[in-house]
Amino acid sequence: MKTVKIEICRGTSCHLLGSWELVEAVESLPAGQREKIDMCTLDCLKSCRQGPNVRIDGIVFSGVTPEHLLAMLEEKLCQPVN
């Protein structure tokens, strides 16, 4: 089973820019999708002015909205496992 690793910044800037909404969006996914996601939060991804920031499978994305995050996760989960 393919698992997507997602790290959501919870630093002050990202929090004020809505990173908590990103956590809620992931947590609201159906259980079947949620079990394929390894999510954690961290203190800083060093792009504070461009937050909220998320790292998905090692790649940092800035200015992420809940809708954008869910679209990226759906795309990642649909990719074939190599």
Coordinates of C-alpha atoms in Angstrom, one line a residue:
M1 CA 0.0 0.0 0.0
K2 CA 1.3 3.4 -1.0
T3 CA 1.7 5.8 2.0
V4 CA 2.1 9.5 1.6
K5 CA 4.2 11.3 4.3
I6 CA 2.9 14.8 5.0
E7 CA 4.4 17.3 7.5
I8 CA 2.5 20.4 8.3
C9 CA 4.3 23.4 9.8
R10 CA 2.7 24.6 13.0
G11 CA 5.1 27.5 13.6
T12 CA 3.6 30.8 14.6
S13 CA 3.5 32.3 11.1
C14 CA 2.0 29.2 9.5
H15 CA -0.5 28.8 12.3
L16 CA -1.7 32.3 11.9
L17 CA -1.9 31.8 8.1
G18 CA -4.1 28.7 8.6
S19 CA -2.0 25.6 9.0
W20 CA -4.5 24.3 11.6
E21 CA -7.1 24.2 8.7
L22 CA -4.7 21.9 6.8
V23 CA -4.6 19.5 9.7
E24 CA -8.4 19.5 10.0
A25 CA -8.7 18.9 6.2
V26 CA -6.5 15.8 6.4
E27 CA -8.3 14.6 9.5
S28 CA -11.7 14.9 7.8
L29 CA -10.8 12.5 5.0
P30 CA -12.5 9.1 5.0
A31 CA -10.8 6.4 7.0
G32 CA -9.8 4.5 3.8
Q33 CA -7.8 7.5 2.6
R34 CA -6.6 8.6 6.0
E35 CA -4.9 5.3 6.7
K36 CA -2.7 5.8 3.6
I37 CA -1.4 9.1 5.0
D38 CA 1.4 9.5 7.6
M39 CA 0.8 13.0 8.9
C40 CA 2.7 14.9 11.5
T41 CA 3.3 18.5 12.5
L42 CA 6.6 20.3 13.0
D43 CA 7.8 23.6 14.2
C44 CA 9.2 25.2 11.0
L45 CA 9.9 24.6 7.4
K46 CA 11.9 27.9 7.1
S47 CA 9.5 29.6 4.6
C48 CA 7.6 31.6 7.2
R49 CA 6.5 34.5 4.9
Q50 CA 5.0 32.1 2.4
G51 CA 3.0 29.9 4.7
P52 CA 1.2 27.8 5.5
N53 CA 3.9 25.4 4.5
V54 CA 3.6 21.6 4.0
R55 CA 6.2 19.0 3.1
I56 CA 4.8 16.1 1.1
D57 CA 7.2 13.1 0.5
G58 CA 10.1 15.5 1.0
I59 CA 9.0 18.4 -1.2
V60 CA 8.0 21.7 0.5
F61 CA 4.9 23.5 -0.8
S62 CA 4.1 27.1 0.4
G63 CA 0.9 29.0 0.5
V64 CA -1.1 25.8 0.7
T65 CA -4.9 26.0 1.1
P66 CA -7.0 23.1 2.4
E67 CA -8.5 22.6 -1.1
H68 CA -5.0 22.6 -2.7
L69 CA -3.7 20.1 -0.1
L70 CA -6.6 17.7 -0.6
A71 CA -6.1 17.9 -4.4
M72 CA -2.3 17.1 -4.0
L73 CA -3.0 14.2 -1.7
E74 CA -5.6 12.8 -4.0
E75 CA -3.1 12.9 -6.9
K76 CA -0.4 11.3 -4.8
L77 CA -2.7 8.5 -3.6
C78 CA -3.8 7.7 -7.1
Q79 CA -0.2 7.3 -8.4
P80 CA 0.9 3.8 -9.0
V81 CA 3.3 2.2 -6.6
N82 CA 6.8 1.7 -8.1

